[in-house]
Short mmCIF file of C-alpha atoms and ligand atoms in Angstrom, two decimals:
data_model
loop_
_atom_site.label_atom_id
_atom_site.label_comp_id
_atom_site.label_asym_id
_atom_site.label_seq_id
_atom_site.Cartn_x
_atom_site.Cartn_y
_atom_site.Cartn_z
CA UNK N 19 50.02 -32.00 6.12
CA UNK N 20 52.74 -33.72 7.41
CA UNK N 21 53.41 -33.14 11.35
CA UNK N 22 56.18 -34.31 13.23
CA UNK N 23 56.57 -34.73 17.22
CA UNK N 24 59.67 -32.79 17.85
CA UNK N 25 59.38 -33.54 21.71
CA UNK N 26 56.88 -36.11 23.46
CA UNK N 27 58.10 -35.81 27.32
CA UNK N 28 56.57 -33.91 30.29
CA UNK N 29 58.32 -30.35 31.59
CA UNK N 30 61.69 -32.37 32.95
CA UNK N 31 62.22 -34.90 29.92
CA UNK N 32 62.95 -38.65 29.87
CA UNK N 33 65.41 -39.41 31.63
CA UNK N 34 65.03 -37.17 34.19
CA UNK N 35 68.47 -35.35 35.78
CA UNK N 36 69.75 -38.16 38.44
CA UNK N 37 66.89 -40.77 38.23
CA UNK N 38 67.57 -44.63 37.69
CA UNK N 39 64.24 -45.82 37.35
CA UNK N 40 63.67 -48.33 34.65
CA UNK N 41 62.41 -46.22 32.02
CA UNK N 42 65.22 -43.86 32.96
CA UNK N 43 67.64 -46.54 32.47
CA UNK N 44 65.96 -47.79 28.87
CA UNK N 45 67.83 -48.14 25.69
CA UNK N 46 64.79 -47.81 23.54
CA UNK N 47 65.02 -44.83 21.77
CA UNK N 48 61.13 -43.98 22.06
CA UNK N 49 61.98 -44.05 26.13
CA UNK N 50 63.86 -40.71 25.23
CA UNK N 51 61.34 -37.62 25.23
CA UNK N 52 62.89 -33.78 24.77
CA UNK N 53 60.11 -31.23 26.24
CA UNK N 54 57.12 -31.20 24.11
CA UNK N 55 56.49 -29.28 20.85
CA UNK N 56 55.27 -30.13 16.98
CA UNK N 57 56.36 -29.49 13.53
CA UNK N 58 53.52 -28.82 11.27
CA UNK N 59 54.45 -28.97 7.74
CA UNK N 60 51.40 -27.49 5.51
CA UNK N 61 52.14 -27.35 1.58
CA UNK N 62 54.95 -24.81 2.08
CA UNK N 63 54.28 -23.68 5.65
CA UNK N 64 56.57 -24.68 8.06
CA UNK N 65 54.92 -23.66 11.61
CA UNK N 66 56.41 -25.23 15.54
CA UNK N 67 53.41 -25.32 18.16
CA UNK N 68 55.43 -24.40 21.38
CA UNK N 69 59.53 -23.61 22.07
CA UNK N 70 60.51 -25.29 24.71
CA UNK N 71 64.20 -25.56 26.02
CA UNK N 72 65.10 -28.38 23.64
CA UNK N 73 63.68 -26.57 20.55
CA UNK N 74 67.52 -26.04 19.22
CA UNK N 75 68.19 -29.67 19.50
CA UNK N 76 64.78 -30.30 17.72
CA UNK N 77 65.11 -28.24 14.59
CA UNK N 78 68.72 -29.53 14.52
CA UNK N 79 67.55 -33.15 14.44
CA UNK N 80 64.91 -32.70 12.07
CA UNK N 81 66.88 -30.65 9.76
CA UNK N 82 64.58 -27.76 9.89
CA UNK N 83 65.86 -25.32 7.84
CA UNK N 84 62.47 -22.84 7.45
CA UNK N 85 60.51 -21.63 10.10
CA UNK N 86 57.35 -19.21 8.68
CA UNK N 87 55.75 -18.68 12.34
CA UNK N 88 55.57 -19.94 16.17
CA UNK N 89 52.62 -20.47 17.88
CA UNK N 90 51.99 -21.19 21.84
CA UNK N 91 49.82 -23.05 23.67
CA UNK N 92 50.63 -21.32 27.25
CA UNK N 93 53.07 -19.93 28.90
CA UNK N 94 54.79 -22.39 31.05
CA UNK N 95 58.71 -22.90 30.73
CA UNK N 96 58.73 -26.16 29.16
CA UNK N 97 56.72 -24.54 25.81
CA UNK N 98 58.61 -21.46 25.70
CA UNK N 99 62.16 -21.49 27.38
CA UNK N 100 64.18 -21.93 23.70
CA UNK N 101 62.68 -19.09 21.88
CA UNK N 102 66.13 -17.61 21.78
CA UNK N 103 67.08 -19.81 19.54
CA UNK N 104 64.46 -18.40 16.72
CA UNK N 105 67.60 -15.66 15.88
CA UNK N 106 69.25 -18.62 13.92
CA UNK N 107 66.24 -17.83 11.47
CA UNK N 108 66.15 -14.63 11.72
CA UNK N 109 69.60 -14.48 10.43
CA UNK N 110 69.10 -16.82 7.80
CA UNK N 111 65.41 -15.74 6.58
CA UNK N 112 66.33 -11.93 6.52
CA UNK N 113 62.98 -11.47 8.54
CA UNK N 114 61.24 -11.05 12.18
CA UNK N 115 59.85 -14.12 13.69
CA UNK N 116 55.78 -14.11 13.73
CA UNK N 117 54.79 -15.58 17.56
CA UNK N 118 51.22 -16.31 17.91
CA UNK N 119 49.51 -16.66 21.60
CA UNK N 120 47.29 -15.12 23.77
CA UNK N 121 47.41 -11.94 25.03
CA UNK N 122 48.33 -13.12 28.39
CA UNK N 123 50.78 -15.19 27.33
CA UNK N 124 52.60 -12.56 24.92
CA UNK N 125 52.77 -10.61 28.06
CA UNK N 126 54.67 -13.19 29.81
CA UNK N 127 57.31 -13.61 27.30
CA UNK N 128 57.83 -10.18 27.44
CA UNK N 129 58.24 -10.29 31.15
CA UNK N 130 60.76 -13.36 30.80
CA UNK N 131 62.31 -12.08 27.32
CA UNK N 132 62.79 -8.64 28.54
CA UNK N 133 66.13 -7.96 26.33
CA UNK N 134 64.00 -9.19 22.89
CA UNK N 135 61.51 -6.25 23.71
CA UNK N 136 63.83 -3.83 25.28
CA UNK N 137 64.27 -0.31 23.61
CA UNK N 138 67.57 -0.44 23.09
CA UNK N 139 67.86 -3.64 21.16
CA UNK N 140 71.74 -5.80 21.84
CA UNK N 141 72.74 -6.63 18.10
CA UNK N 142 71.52 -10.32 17.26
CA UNK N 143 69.03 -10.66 19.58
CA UNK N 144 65.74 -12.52 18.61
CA UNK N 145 63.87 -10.36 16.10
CA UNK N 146 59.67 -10.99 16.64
CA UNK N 147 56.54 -9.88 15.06
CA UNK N 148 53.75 -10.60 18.02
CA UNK N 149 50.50 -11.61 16.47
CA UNK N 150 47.79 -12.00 19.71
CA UNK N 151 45.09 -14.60 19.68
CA UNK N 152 41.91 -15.35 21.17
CA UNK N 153 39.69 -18.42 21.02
CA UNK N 154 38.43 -17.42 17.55
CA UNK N 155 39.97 -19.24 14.67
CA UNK N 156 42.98 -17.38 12.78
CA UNK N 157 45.27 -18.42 10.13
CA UNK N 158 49.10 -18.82 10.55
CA UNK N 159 50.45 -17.97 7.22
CA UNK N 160 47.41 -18.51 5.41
CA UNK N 161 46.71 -22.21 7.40
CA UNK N 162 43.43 -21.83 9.24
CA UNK N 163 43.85 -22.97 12.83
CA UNK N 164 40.65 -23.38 14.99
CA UNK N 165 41.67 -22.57 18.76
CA UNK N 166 40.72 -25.02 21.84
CA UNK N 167 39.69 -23.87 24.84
CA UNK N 168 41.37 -26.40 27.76
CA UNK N 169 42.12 -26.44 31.68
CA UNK N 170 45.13 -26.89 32.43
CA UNK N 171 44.40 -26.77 36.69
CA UNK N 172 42.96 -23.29 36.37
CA UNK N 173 45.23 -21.75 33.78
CA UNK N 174 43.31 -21.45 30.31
CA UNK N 175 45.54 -23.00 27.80
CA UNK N 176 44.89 -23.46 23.94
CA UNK N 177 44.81 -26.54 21.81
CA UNK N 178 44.55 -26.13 18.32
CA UNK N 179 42.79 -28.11 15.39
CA UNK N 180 44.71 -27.73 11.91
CA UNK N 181 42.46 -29.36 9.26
CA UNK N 182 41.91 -32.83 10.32
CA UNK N 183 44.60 -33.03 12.98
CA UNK N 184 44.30 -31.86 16.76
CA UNK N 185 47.16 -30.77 19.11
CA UNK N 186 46.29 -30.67 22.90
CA UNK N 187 48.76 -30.84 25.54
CA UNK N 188 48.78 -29.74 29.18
CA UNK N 189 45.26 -30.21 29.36
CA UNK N 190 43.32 -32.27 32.22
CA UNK N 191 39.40 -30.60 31.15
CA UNK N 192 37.72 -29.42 27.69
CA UNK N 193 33.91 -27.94 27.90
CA UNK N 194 31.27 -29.90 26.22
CA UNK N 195 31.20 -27.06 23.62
CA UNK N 196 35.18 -27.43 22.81
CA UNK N 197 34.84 -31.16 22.50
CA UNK N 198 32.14 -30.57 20.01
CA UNK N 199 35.29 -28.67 17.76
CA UNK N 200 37.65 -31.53 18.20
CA UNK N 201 35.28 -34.20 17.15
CA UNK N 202 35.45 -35.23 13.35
CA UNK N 203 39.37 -34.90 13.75
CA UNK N 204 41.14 -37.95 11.95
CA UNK N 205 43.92 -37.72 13.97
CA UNK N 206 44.30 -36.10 17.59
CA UNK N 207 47.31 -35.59 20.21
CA UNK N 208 46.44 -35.48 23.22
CA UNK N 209 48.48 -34.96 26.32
CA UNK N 210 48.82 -38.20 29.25
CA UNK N 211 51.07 -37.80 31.73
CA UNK N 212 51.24 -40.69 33.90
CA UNK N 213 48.46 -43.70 35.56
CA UNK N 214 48.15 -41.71 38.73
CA UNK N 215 45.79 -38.96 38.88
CA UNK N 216 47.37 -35.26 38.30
CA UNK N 217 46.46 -31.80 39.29
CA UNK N 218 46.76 -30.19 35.63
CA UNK N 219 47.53 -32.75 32.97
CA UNK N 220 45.12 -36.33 32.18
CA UNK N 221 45.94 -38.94 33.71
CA UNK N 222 46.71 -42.45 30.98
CA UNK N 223 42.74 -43.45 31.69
CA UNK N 224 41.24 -39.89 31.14
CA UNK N 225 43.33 -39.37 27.92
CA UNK N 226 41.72 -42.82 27.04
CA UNK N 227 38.09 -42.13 27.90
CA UNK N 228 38.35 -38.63 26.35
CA UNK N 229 39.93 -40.27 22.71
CA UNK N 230 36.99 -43.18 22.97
CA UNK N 231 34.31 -39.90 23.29
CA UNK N 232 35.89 -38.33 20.75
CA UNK N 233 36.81 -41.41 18.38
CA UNK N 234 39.07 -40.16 15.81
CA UNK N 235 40.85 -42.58 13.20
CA UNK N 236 44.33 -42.50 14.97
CA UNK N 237 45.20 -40.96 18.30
CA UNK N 238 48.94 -40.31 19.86
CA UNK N 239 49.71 -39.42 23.69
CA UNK N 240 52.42 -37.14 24.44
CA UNK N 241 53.88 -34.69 27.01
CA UNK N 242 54.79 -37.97 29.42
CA UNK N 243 56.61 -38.60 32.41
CA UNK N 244 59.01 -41.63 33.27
CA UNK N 245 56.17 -42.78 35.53
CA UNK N 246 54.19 -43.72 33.03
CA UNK N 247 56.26 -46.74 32.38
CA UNK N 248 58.52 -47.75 29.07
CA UNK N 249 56.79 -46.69 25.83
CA UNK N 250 56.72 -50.73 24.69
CA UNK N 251 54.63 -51.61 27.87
CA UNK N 252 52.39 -49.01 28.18
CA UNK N 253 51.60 -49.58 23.68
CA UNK N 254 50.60 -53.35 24.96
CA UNK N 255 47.73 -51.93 27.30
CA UNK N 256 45.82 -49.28 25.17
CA UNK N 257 43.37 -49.87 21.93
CA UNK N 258 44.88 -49.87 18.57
CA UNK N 259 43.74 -46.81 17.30
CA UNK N 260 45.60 -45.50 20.75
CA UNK N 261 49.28 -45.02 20.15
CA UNK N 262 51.64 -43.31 22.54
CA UNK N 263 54.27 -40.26 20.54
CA UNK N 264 57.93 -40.60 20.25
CA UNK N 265 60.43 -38.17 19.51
CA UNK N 266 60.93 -37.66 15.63
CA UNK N 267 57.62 -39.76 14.74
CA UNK N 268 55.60 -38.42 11.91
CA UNK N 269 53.02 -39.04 10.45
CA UNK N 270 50.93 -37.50 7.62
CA UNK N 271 47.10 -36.11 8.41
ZN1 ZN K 1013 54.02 -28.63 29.72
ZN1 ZN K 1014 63.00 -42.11 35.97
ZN1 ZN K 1015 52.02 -26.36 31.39
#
């Protein structure tokens, strides 16, 4: 499987609109973070984990030119804001868009993508095929993917294991019980948002702890502010097998 970070920053970016912090200011390329999201290549399977408002720019830069299915980890603007941009394969792949979440979350989109699901349908609109989930596994296409229950404040939101890799963003608690489905993973994302403590996301130290519980081969941080400091810094201060995500890094699982 080959999976690609399409975008590593928290729900504003880096840089953020108007901000000349340091990290704001950087020229390093891995200092530049669209909203966050993943490109999960299996065999044939081409499947995005989240579309946030930069998923246009994403597919664009990564040249993706097949998209079999969308799944979503919650709700929140930053992971679902550019799903009208799935119409571009619709048009091209003569076929409705499958959209995997939660029933609560499917519910949402309809709410904020009211035209999509309207009755009388606008011509070239998004066309979708809504597929609901729950925290038993399901497969995407044929891919088995093995839901993860997480906290996210107080709103349930779902990681997801994929063979030997685990996605887990806007997370800042997993049970005992959903650690237990994580562990053996060789290679795990997990969200860190910034050294200070947060009210829904890990802070850099819990994402730390958590990976050294959980002790997989190769670990990557994503969905980060500017406040965590410049991606070259920050790389100096964690273990090796601890590395933080950068827009367009892949890496095969
Ligand atoms: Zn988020
Ligand atoms: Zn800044
Ligand atoms: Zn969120």
């Amino acid at each position: 499987m080959k999976v690609t970070f399409l975008g590593t920053g928290t729900s504003q970016g880096v840089p953020v609109i108007g901000c000349s912090c340091e990290v704001c200011r950087s020229v390093d390329y891995r200092d530049k973070r669209l909203r966050v999201s993943v490109h999960l290549q299996v065999d044939d399977k081409s499947i995005i984990i989240d579309s946030g408002p930069d998923f246009r720019q994403q597919v664009l830069r990564e040249r993706i030119k097949k998209l079999d299915a969308l799944v979503f980890t919650h709700e929140h603007k930053d992971h679902t804001a550019g799903l009208d941009d799935i119409r571009a394969f619709n048009f091209s792949q003569h076929k409705d868009m499958p959209l995997f979440a939660e029933e609560r979350v499917l519910e949402q989109l309809k709410r904020e993508f009211a035209y999509i699901f309207a009755d009388f349908k606008y011509p070239g609109i998004p066309q979708v095929q809504l597929h609901p989930i729950t925290e038993e596994p399901f497969e995407v296409e044929g891919v088995p993917f093995i839901p993860i229950r997480v906290k996210h404040y107080k709103l349930p939101v779902l990681g997801f294991r994929v063979g030997d890799f685990t996605y887990i963003t806007d997370a800042n608690y997993i049970s005992a019980a959903e650690k237990e489905k994580i562990r053996g993973s060789k290679v795990i994302a997990l969200n860190a948002l910034r050294k200070e403590p947060h009210i829904s996301h890990f802070s850099l130290q819990e994402a730390v702890d958590l990976l050294e519980d959980l002790q997989p081969e190769k670990a990557y941080l994503t969905h980060i502010s500017h406040l965590l400091g410049s991606h070259r810094e920050v790389e100096l201060e964690l273990p090796d097998f601890i590395r933080l995500a950068y827009d367009g890094l892949q890496i095969e699982v």
